[in-house]
Amino acid sequence: MGKIIALANQKGGVGKTTTTINLAACLAAFNKKVLIIDADPQANASSGLGIDVQEHKDKSIYQCMLEGLPAVECTCKTKLDNLFIIPSHIDLVGAEVEMVDMQNRETVLKSLLSPVKDQYDYIFIDCSPSLGMITVNSLTAADSVIIPVQCEYFALEGISKLINTIKIIKTNFNPDLQIEGFLLTMFDARLRLSNLVRDDVTKSFGDMVFKTVIQRNVKLSEAPSYGQPVMLYDPESKGSKNYMQLAEELINNNK
């Protein structure tokens, strides 16, 4: 049975989409079948994998959630054999309002993914940097959450709010939801601040922090503009090696 993992943090720019794209690509390279759900109206996970968002605007996650289109009809192939995506579109911005009067509005995404869950080893949901209805849907549908934490000022800001949201979701909609792990991103060993943040996060969350750390790497920033995960753009880069290591750690953790 596949595992659904949401990547969430209401703080923007912490590496949610970068992690979604690159972790999924590395797992695909390990012969795991992976589906990405782009649940962010900015559609960066879609464009970062070379998907033309306008071309798929009538078959995006918006149509799945608001118009009842089956997930299989909106699933796109990527440049990697084992990696698929249901793209996003700017229309998703309006979904929060449109879902207000829907019955069982918190479980729409869970119902959508239920028929395809067993067809994949992993399904990743790239959440938007907010705690609105789409993110509530994502956490309700997920088995676990990866929380990327940027190794910079205010890194822990808002994490307590997210953890509180996770507790509310567990109480009301998804009692089995777990935290898969906290992932340190944009780490620079030369900077005292990076090391302090790592120490703080490890002190606060202990074994829940991934051993793999994603180092600051220019290739990670460049790759999406070429519509590629970093393992295709520059397989020898630090970023590529970090995400391969993370994929291996995730597989081992789920044995």
PDB file of N, CA, C and O in Angstrom, residues 65-112:
ATOM      1  N   MET A  65     -10.708  18.443  -7.280  1.00  0.00           N
ATOM      2  CA  MET A  65     -11.306  18.736  -5.981  1.00  0.00           C
ATOM      3  C   MET A  65     -12.651  19.455  -6.076  1.00  0.00           C
ATOM      4  O   MET A  65     -13.530  19.245  -5.252  1.00  0.00           O
ATOM      5  N   LEU A  66     -12.821  20.303  -7.092  1.00  0.00           N
ATOM      6  CA  LEU A  66     -14.035  21.113  -7.165  1.00  0.00           C
ATOM      7  C   LEU A  66     -15.058  20.593  -8.165  1.00  0.00           C
ATOM      8  O   LEU A  66     -16.254  20.864  -8.043  1.00  0.00           O
ATOM      9  N   GLU A  67     -14.592  19.850  -9.176  1.00  0.00           N
ATOM     10  CA  GLU A  67     -15.518  19.384 -10.216  1.00  0.00           C
ATOM     11  C   GLU A  67     -15.642  17.863 -10.253  1.00  0.00           C
ATOM     12  O   GLU A  67     -16.362  17.311 -11.084  1.00  0.00           O
ATOM     13  N   GLY A  68     -14.920  17.184  -9.363  1.00  0.00           N
ATOM     14  CA  GLY A  68     -15.073  15.742  -9.246  1.00  0.00           C
ATOM     15  C   GLY A  68     -14.386  14.905 -10.314  1.00  0.00           C
ATOM     16  O   GLY A  68     -14.700  13.728 -10.489  1.00  0.00           O
ATOM     17  N   LEU A  69     -13.430  15.506 -11.028  1.00  0.00           N
ATOM     18  CA  LEU A  69     -12.680  14.734 -12.028  1.00  0.00           C
ATOM     19  C   LEU A  69     -11.820  13.686 -11.312  1.00  0.00           C
ATOM     20  O   LEU A  69     -11.163  14.001 -10.321  1.00  0.00           O
ATOM     21  N   PRO A  70     -11.791  12.429 -11.784  1.00  0.00           N
ATOM     22  CA  PRO A  70     -10.970  11.410 -11.134  1.00  0.00           C
ATOM     23  C   PRO A  70      -9.479  11.743 -11.235  1.00  0.00           C
ATOM     24  O   PRO A  70      -9.039  12.331 -12.233  1.00  0.00           O
ATOM     25  N   ALA A  71      -8.723  11.365 -10.218  1.00  0.00           N
ATOM     26  CA  ALA A  71      -7.279  11.649 -10.186  1.00  0.00           C
ATOM     27  C   ALA A  71      -6.572  11.102 -11.418  1.00  0.00           C
ATOM     28  O   ALA A  71      -5.686  11.742 -11.987  1.00  0.00           O
ATOM     29  N   VAL A  72      -6.979   9.921 -11.867  1.00  0.00           N
ATOM     30  CA  VAL A  72      -6.303   9.267 -12.994  1.00  0.00           C
ATOM     31  C   VAL A  72      -6.412  10.094 -14.280  1.00  0.00           C
ATOM     32  O   VAL A  72      -5.520  10.062 -15.123  1.00  0.00           O
ATOM     33  N   GLU A  73      -7.497  10.871 -14.423  1.00  0.00           N
ATOM     34  CA  GLU A  73      -7.686  11.680 -15.632  1.00  0.00           C
ATOM     35  C   GLU A  73      -6.789  12.919 -15.659  1.00  0.00           C
ATOM     36  O   GLU A  73      -6.580  13.518 -16.715  1.00  0.00           O
ATOM     37  N   CYS A  74      -6.282  13.318 -14.491  1.00  0.00           N
ATOM     38  CA  CYS A  74      -5.483  14.542 -14.406  1.00  0.00           C
ATOM     39  C   CYS A  74      -3.999  14.262 -14.143  1.00  0.00           C
ATOM     40  O   CYS A  74      -3.217  15.182 -13.944  1.00  0.00           O
ATOM     41  N   THR A  75      -3.626  12.989 -14.144  1.00  0.00           N
ATOM     42  CA  THR A  75      -2.245  12.610 -13.835  1.00  0.00           C
ATOM     43  C   THR A  75      -1.368  12.727 -15.074  1.00  0.00           C
ATOM     44  O   THR A  75      -1.702  12.207 -16.139  1.00  0.00           O
ATOM     45  N   CYS A  76      -0.246  13.443 -14.931  1.00  0.00           N
ATOM     46  CA  CYS A  76       0.687  13.657 -16.042  1.00  0.00           C
ATOM     47  C   CYS A  76       1.989  12.889 -15.820  1.00  0.00           C
ATOM     48  O   CYS A  76       2.459  12.778 -14.682  1.00  0.00           O
ATOM     49  N   LYS A  77       2.585  12.436 -16.908  1.00  0.00           N
ATOM     50  CA  LYS A  77       3.919  11.842 -16.838  1.00  0.00           C
ATOM     51  C   LYS A  77       4.949  12.959 -16.714  1.00  0.00           C
ATOM     52  O   LYS A  77       4.719  14.083 -17.152  1.00  0.00           O
ATOM     53  N   THR A  78       6.094  12.652 -16.139  1.00  0.00           N
ATOM     54  CA  THR A  78       7.216  13.597 -16.101  1.00  0.00           C
ATOM     55  C   THR A  78       8.381  12.991 -16.896  1.00  0.00           C
ATOM     56  O   THR A  78       8.227  11.955 -17.539  1.00  0.00           O
ATOM     57  N   LYS A  79       9.539  13.635 -16.808  1.00  0.00           N
ATOM     58  CA  LYS A  79      10.715  13.146 -17.550  1.00  0.00           C
ATOM     59  C   LYS A  79      11.306  11.872 -16.948  1.00  0.00           C
ATOM     60  O   LYS A  79      12.158  11.238 -17.543  1.00  0.00           O
ATOM     61  N   LEU A  80      10.850  11.523 -15.739  1.00  0.00           N
ATOM     62  CA  LEU A  80      11.321  10.302 -15.085  1.00  0.00           C
ATOM     63  C   LEU A  80      10.245   9.224 -15.170  1.00  0.00           C
ATOM     64  O   LEU A  80       9.065   9.501 -14.911  1.00  0.00           O
ATOM     65  N   ASP A  81      10.647   8.014 -15.507  1.00  0.00           N
ATOM     66  CA  ASP A  81       9.701   6.922 -15.746  1.00  0.00           C
ATOM     67  C   ASP A  81       8.729   6.667 -14.597  1.00  0.00           C
ATOM     68  O   ASP A  81       7.560   6.421 -14.814  1.00  0.00           O
ATOM     69  N   ASN A  82       9.221   6.719 -13.371  1.00  0.00           N
ATOM     70  CA  ASN A  82       8.385   6.342 -12.223  1.00  0.00           C
ATOM     71  C   ASN A  82       7.731   7.526 -11.524  1.00  0.00           C
ATOM     72  O   ASN A  82       7.129   7.350 -10.465  1.00  0.00           O
ATOM     73  N   LEU A  83       7.856   8.726 -12.108  1.00  0.00           N
ATOM     74  CA  LEU A  83       7.374   9.932 -11.432  1.00  0.00           C
ATOM     75  C   LEU A  83       6.216  10.581 -12.192  1.00  0.00           C
ATOM     76  O   LEU A  83       6.327  10.874 -13.383  1.00  0.00           O
ATOM     77  N   PHE A  84       5.114  10.805 -11.475  1.00  0.00           N
ATOM     78  CA  PHE A  84       3.902  11.379 -12.067  1.00  0.00           C
ATOM     79  C   PHE A  84       3.450  12.564 -11.217  1.00  0.00           C
ATOM     80  O   PHE A  84       3.836  12.686 -10.055  1.00  0.00           O
ATOM     81  N   ILE A  85       2.621  13.427 -11.807  1.00  0.00           N
ATOM     82  CA  ILE A  85       2.143  14.603 -11.068  1.00  0.00           C
ATOM     83  C   ILE A  85       0.721  14.967 -11.476  1.00  0.00           C
ATOM     84  O   ILE A  85       0.348  14.826 -12.648  1.00  0.00           O
ATOM     85  N   ILE A  86      -0.076  15.377 -10.500  1.00  0.00           N
ATOM     86  CA  ILE A  86      -1.336  16.064 -10.787  1.00  0.00           C
ATOM     87  C   ILE A  86      -1.034  17.548 -10.600  1.00  0.00           C
ATOM     88  O   ILE A  86      -0.775  17.994  -9.479  1.00  0.00           O
ATOM     89  N   PRO A  87      -0.986  18.314 -11.707  1.00  0.00           N
ATOM     90  CA  PRO A  87      -0.527  19.702 -11.613  1.00  0.00           C
ATOM     91  C   PRO A  87      -1.536  20.624 -10.943  1.00  0.00           C
ATOM     92  O   PRO A  87      -2.696  20.263 -10.730  1.00  0.00           O
ATOM     93  N   SER A  88      -1.058  21.807 -10.608  1.00  0.00           N
ATOM     94  CA  SER A  88      -1.905  22.839 -10.013  1.00  0.00           C
ATOM     95  C   SER A  88      -2.176  23.928 -11.043  1.00  0.00           C
ATOM     96  O   SER A  88      -1.690  23.880 -12.179  1.00  0.00           O
ATOM     97  N   HIS A  89      -2.962  24.903 -10.640  1.00  0.00           N
ATOM     98  CA  HIS A  89      -3.274  26.059 -11.490  1.00  0.00           C
ATOM     99  C   HIS A  89      -3.688  27.197 -10.570  1.00  0.00           C
ATOM    100  O   HIS A  89      -4.177  26.964  -9.459  1.00  0.00           O
ATOM    101  N   ILE A  90      -3.552  28.413 -11.048  1.00  0.00           N
ATOM    102  CA  ILE A  90      -3.887  29.599 -10.253  1.00  0.00           C
ATOM    103  C   ILE A  90      -5.359  29.594  -9.820  1.00  0.00           C
ATOM    104  O   ILE A  90      -5.729  30.212  -8.815  1.00  0.00           O
ATOM    105  N   ASP A  91      -6.212  28.866 -10.547  1.00  0.00           N
ATOM    106  CA  ASP A  91      -7.634  28.747 -10.178  1.00  0.00           C
ATOM    107  C   ASP A  91      -7.814  28.237  -8.746  1.00  0.00           C
ATOM    108  O   ASP A  91      -8.835  28.498  -8.101  1.00  0.00           O
ATOM    109  N   LEU A  92      -6.816  27.490  -8.271  1.00  0.00           N
ATOM    110  CA  LEU A  92      -6.905  26.898  -6.934  1.00  0.00           C
ATOM    111  C   LEU A  92      -7.025  27.959  -5.840  1.00  0.00           C
ATOM    112  O   LEU A  92      -7.498  27.664  -4.740  1.00  0.00           O
ATOM    113  N   VAL A  93      -6.624  29.188  -6.150  1.00  0.00           N
ATOM    114  CA  VAL A  93      -6.738  30.296  -5.187  1.00  0.00           C
ATOM    115  C   VAL A  93      -8.176  30.437  -4.707  1.00  0.00           C
ATOM    116  O   VAL A  93      -8.444  30.675  -3.529  1.00  0.00           O
ATOM    117  N   GLY A  94      -9.129  30.276  -5.635  1.00  0.00           N
ATOM    118  CA  GLY A  94     -10.546  30.456  -5.297  1.00  0.00           C
ATOM    119  C   GLY A  94     -11.174  29.264  -4.603  1.00  0.00           C
ATOM    120  O   GLY A  94     -12.307  29.349  -4.118  1.00  0.00           O
ATOM    121  N   ALA A  95     -10.444  28.146  -4.555  1.00  0.00           N
ATOM    122  CA  ALA A  95     -11.022  26.915  -4.012  1.00  0.00           C
ATOM    123  C   ALA A  95     -11.417  27.046  -2.545  1.00  0.00           C
ATOM    124  O   ALA A  95     -12.426  26.480  -2.113  1.00  0.00           O
ATOM    125  N   GLU A  96     -10.625  27.797  -1.779  1.00  0.00           N
ATOM    126  CA  GLU A  96     -10.908  27.966  -0.347  1.00  0.00           C
ATOM    127  C   GLU A  96     -12.338  28.484  -0.145  1.00  0.00           C
ATOM    128  O   GLU A  96     -13.085  27.985   0.698  1.00  0.00           O
ATOM    129  N   VAL A  97     -12.712  29.496  -0.943  1.00  0.00           N
ATOM    130  CA  VAL A  97     -14.039  30.103  -0.828  1.00  0.00           C
ATOM    131  C   VAL A  97     -15.103  29.157  -1.378  1.00  0.00           C
ATOM    132  O   VAL A  97     -16.171  28.976  -0.785  1.00  0.00           O
ATOM    133  N   GLU A  98     -14.799  28.538  -2.524  1.00  0.00           N
ATOM    134  CA  GLU A  98     -15.778  27.662  -3.182  1.00  0.00           C
ATOM    135  C   GLU A  98     -16.111  26.415  -2.354  1.00  0.00           C
ATOM    136  O   GLU A  98     -17.175  25.832  -2.512  1.00  0.00           O
ATOM    137  N   MET A  99     -15.194  26.019  -1.474  1.00  0.00           N
ATOM    138  CA  MET A  99     -15.411  24.806  -0.690  1.00  0.00           C
ATOM    139  C   MET A  99     -16.201  25.040   0.599  1.00  0.00           C
ATOM    140  O   MET A  99     -16.574  24.088   1.278  1.00  0.00           O
ATOM    141  N   VAL A 100     -16.480  26.306   0.896  1.00  0.00           N
ATOM    142  CA  VAL A 100     -17.124  26.647   2.171  1.00  0.00           C
ATOM    143  C   VAL A 100     -18.427  25.877   2.386  1.00  0.00           C
ATOM    144  O   VAL A 100     -18.696  25.374   3.478  1.00  0.00           O
ATOM    145  N   ASP A 101     -19.255  25.767   1.340  1.00  0.00           N
ATOM    146  CA  ASP A 101     -20.568  25.129   1.500  1.00  0.00           C
ATOM    147  C   ASP A 101     -20.574  23.652   1.101  1.00  0.00           C
ATOM    148  O   ASP A 101     -21.634  23.016   1.074  1.00  0.00           O
ATOM    149  N   MET A 102     -19.390  23.112   0.788  1.00  0.00           N
ATOM    150  CA  MET A 102     -19.330  21.706   0.374  1.00  0.00           C
ATOM    151  C   MET A 102     -19.511  20.779   1.563  1.00  0.00           C
ATOM    152  O   MET A 102     -19.045  21.066   2.664  1.00  0.00           O
ATOM    153  N   GLN A 103     -20.204  19.656   1.332  1.00  0.00           N
ATOM    154  CA  GLN A 103     -20.313  18.632   2.369  1.00  0.00           C
ATOM    155  C   GLN A 103     -18.976  17.915   2.497  1.00  0.00           C
ATOM    156  O   GLN A 103     -18.284  17.692   1.509  1.00  0.00           O
ATOM    157  N   ASN A 104     -18.612  17.551   3.717  1.00  0.00           N
ATOM    158  CA  ASN A 104     -17.346  16.839   3.959  1.00  0.00           C
ATOM    159  C   ASN A 104     -16.160  17.530   3.274  1.00  0.00           C
ATOM    160  O   ASN A 104     -15.309  16.870   2.685  1.00  0.00           O
ATOM    161  N   ARG A 105     -16.139  18.845   3.372  1.00  0.00           N
ATOM    162  CA  ARG A 105     -15.140  19.622   2.626  1.00  0.00           C
ATOM    163  C   ARG A 105     -13.699  19.299   3.037  1.00  0.00           C
ATOM    164  O   ARG A 105     -12.775  19.468   2.242  1.00  0.00           O
ATOM    165  N   GLU A 106     -13.497  18.837   4.271  1.00  0.00           N
ATOM    166  CA  GLU A 106     -12.136  18.545   4.743  1.00  0.00           C
ATOM    167  C   GLU A 106     -11.584  17.238   4.170  1.00  0.00           C
ATOM    168  O   GLU A 106     -10.379  16.992   4.228  1.00  0.00           O
ATOM    169  N   THR A 107     -12.467  16.387   3.642  1.00  0.00           N
ATOM    170  CA  THR A 107     -12.030  15.054   3.189  1.00  0.00           C
ATOM    171  C   THR A 107     -12.093  14.874   1.672  1.00  0.00           C
ATOM    172  O   THR A 107     -12.009  13.757   1.171  1.00  0.00           O
ATOM    173  N   VAL A 108     -12.234  15.972   0.940  1.00  0.00           N
ATOM    174  CA  VAL A 108     -12.332  15.891  -0.534  1.00  0.00           C
ATOM    175  C   VAL A 108     -11.073  15.253  -1.133  1.00  0.00           C
ATOM    176  O   VAL A 108     -11.160  14.340  -1.964  1.00  0.00           O
ATOM    177  N   LEU A 109      -9.911  15.707  -0.697  1.00  0.00           N
ATOM    178  CA  LEU A 109      -8.663  15.187  -1.256  1.00  0.00           C
ATOM    179  C   LEU A 109      -8.440  13.723  -0.860  1.00  0.00           C
ATOM    180  O   LEU A 109      -7.969  12.914  -1.666  1.00  0.00           O
ATOM    181  N   LYS A 110      -8.810  13.386   0.354  1.00  0.00           N
ATOM    182  CA  LYS A 110      -8.681  11.998   0.815  1.00  0.00           C
ATOM    183  C   LYS A 110      -9.523  11.067  -0.061  1.00  0.00           C
ATOM    184  O   LYS A 110      -9.056   9.999  -0.487  1.00  0.00           O
ATOM    185  N   SER A 111     -10.749  11.474  -0.351  1.00  0.00           N
ATOM    186  CA  SER A 111     -11.636  10.674  -1.210  1.00  0.00           C
ATOM    187  C   SER A 111     -11.083  10.573  -2.626  1.00  0.00           C
ATOM    188  O   SER A 111     -11.198   9.524  -3.269  1.00  0.00           O
ATOM    189  N   LEU A 112     -10.478  11.659  -3.089  1.00  0.00           N
ATOM    190  CA  LEU A 112      -9.904  11.682  -4.441  1.00  0.00           C
ATOM    191  C   LEU A 112      -8.733  10.698  -4.583  1.00  0.00           C
ATOM    192  O   LEU A 112      -8.597  10.010  -5.597  1.00  0.00           O
TER     193      LEU A 112
END
